[in-house]
mmCIF file of C-alpha atoms in Angstrom:
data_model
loop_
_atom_site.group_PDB
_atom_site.id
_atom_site.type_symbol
_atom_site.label_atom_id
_atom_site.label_comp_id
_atom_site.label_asym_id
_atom_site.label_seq_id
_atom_site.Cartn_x
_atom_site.Cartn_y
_atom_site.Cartn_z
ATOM 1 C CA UNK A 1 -15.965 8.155 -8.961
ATOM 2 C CA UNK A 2 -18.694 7.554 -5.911
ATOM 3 C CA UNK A 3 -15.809 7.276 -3.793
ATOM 4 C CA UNK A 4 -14.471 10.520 -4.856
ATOM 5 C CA UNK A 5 -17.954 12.495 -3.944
ATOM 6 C CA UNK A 6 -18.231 10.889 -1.036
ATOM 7 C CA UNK A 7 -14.715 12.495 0.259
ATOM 8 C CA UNK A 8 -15.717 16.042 -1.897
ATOM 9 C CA UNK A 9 -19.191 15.909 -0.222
ATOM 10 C CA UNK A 10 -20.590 17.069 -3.735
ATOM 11 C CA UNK A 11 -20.710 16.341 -7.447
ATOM 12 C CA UNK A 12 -20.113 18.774 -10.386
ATOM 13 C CA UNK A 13 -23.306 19.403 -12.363
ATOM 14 C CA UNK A 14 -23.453 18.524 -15.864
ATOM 15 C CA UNK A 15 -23.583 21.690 -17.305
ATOM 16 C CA UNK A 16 -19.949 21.990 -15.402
ATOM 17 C CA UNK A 17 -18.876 18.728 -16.753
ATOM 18 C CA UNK A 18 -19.916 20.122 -20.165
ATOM 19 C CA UNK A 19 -17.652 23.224 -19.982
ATOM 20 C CA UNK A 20 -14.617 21.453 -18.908
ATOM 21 C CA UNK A 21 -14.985 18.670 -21.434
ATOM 22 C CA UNK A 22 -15.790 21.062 -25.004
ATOM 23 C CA UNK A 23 -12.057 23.376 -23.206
ATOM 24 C CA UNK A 24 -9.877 20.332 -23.198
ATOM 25 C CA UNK A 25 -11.092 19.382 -26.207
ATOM 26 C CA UNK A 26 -10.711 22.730 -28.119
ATOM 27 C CA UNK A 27 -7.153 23.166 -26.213
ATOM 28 C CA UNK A 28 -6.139 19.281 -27.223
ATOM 29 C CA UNK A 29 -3.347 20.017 -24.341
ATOM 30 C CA UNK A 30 -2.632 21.862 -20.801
ATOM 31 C CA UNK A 31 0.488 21.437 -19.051
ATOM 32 C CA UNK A 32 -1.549 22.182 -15.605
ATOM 33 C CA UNK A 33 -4.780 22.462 -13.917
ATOM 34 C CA UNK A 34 -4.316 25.439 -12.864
ATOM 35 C CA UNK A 35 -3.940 26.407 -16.774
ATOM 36 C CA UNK A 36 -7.049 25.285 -17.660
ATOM 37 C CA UNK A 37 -8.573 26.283 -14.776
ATOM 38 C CA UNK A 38 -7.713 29.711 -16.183
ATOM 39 C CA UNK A 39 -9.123 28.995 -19.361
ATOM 40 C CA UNK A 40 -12.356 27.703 -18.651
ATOM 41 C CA UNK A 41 -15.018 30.169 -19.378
ATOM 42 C CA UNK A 42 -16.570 30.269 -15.874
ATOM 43 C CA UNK A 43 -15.049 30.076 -12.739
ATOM 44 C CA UNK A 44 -14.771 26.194 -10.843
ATOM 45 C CA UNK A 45 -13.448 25.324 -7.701
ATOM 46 C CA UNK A 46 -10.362 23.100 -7.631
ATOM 47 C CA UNK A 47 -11.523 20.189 -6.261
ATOM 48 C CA UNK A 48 -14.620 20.552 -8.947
ATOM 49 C CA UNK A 49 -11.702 20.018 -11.588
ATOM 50 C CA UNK A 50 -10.425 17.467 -10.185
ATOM 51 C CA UNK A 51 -13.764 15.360 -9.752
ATOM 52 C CA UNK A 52 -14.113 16.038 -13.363
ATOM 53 C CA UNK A 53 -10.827 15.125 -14.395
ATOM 54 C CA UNK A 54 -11.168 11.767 -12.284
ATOM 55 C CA UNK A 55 -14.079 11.074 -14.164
ATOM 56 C CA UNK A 56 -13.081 12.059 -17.781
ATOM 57 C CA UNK A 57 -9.719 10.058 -17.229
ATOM 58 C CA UNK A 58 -11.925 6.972 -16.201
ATOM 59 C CA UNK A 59 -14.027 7.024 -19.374
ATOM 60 C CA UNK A 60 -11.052 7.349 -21.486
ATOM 61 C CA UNK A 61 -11.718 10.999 -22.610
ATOM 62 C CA UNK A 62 -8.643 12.326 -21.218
ATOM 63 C CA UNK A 63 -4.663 10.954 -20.256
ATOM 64 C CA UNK A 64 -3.113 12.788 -17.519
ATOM 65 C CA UNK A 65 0.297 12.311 -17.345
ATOM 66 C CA UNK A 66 3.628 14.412 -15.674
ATOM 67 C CA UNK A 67 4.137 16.524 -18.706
ATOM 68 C CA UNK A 68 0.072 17.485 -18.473
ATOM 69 C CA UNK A 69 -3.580 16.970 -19.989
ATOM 70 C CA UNK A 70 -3.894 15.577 -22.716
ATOM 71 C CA UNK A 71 -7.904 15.031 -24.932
ATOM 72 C CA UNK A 72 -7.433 11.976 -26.475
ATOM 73 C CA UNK A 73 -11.301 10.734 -27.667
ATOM 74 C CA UNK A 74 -11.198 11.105 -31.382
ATOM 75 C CA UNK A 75 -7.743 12.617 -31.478
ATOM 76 C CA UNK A 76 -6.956 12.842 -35.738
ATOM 77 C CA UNK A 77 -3.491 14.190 -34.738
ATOM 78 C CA UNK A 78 -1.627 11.725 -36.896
ATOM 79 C CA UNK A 79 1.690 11.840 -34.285
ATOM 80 C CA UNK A 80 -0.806 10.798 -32.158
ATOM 81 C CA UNK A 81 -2.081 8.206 -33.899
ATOM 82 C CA UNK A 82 1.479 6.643 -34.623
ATOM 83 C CA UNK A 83 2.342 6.761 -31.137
ATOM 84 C CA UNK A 84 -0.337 4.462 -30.627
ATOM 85 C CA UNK A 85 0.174 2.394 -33.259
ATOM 86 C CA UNK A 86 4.082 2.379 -31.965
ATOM 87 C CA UNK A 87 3.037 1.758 -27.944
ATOM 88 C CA UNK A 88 3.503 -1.133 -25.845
ATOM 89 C CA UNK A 89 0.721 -2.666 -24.953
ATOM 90 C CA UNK A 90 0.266 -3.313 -21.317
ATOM 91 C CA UNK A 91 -1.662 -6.180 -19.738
#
């Protein structure tokens, strides 16, 4: 993530970090970031969202894939849990 501030000139205050974090969770899933950009409770710029989202997905909080966002720390969905169980591990 230093890398990413460095091109940004700027990181996202905690508080910010916070907000983003508590939506995905509560939403589970987005298809876009411009969705949940829409549903955050404040106003962020883009490229705020994206530093976040960098970050979450590198502490395993989030997967971003094509088909969207998705919160994955202490998901209970059991579908969820048997695709795991059911996944290829990759080395």
């Amino acid at each position: 993530m230093p890398e990413m501030m460095l091109k940004f000139g700027h990181a996202p205050t905690l508080r910010t970090v916070l907000m983003v974090e508590e939506t995905l969770e509560e939403l589970g899933f987005v298809k876009t970031r411009k969705e949940l950009l829409r549903k955050l409770p404040r106003k962020i710029m883009f490229s705020t969202l994206t530093i976040i989202l960098c970050y979450l997905q590198s502490s395993n909080k989030i997967l971003v894939t094509l088909s969207g966002i998705s919160w994955i720390e202490k998901n209970n969905n059991p579908k969820f849990k048997e695709l795991l169980r059911n996944s290829v591990r990759v080395r």
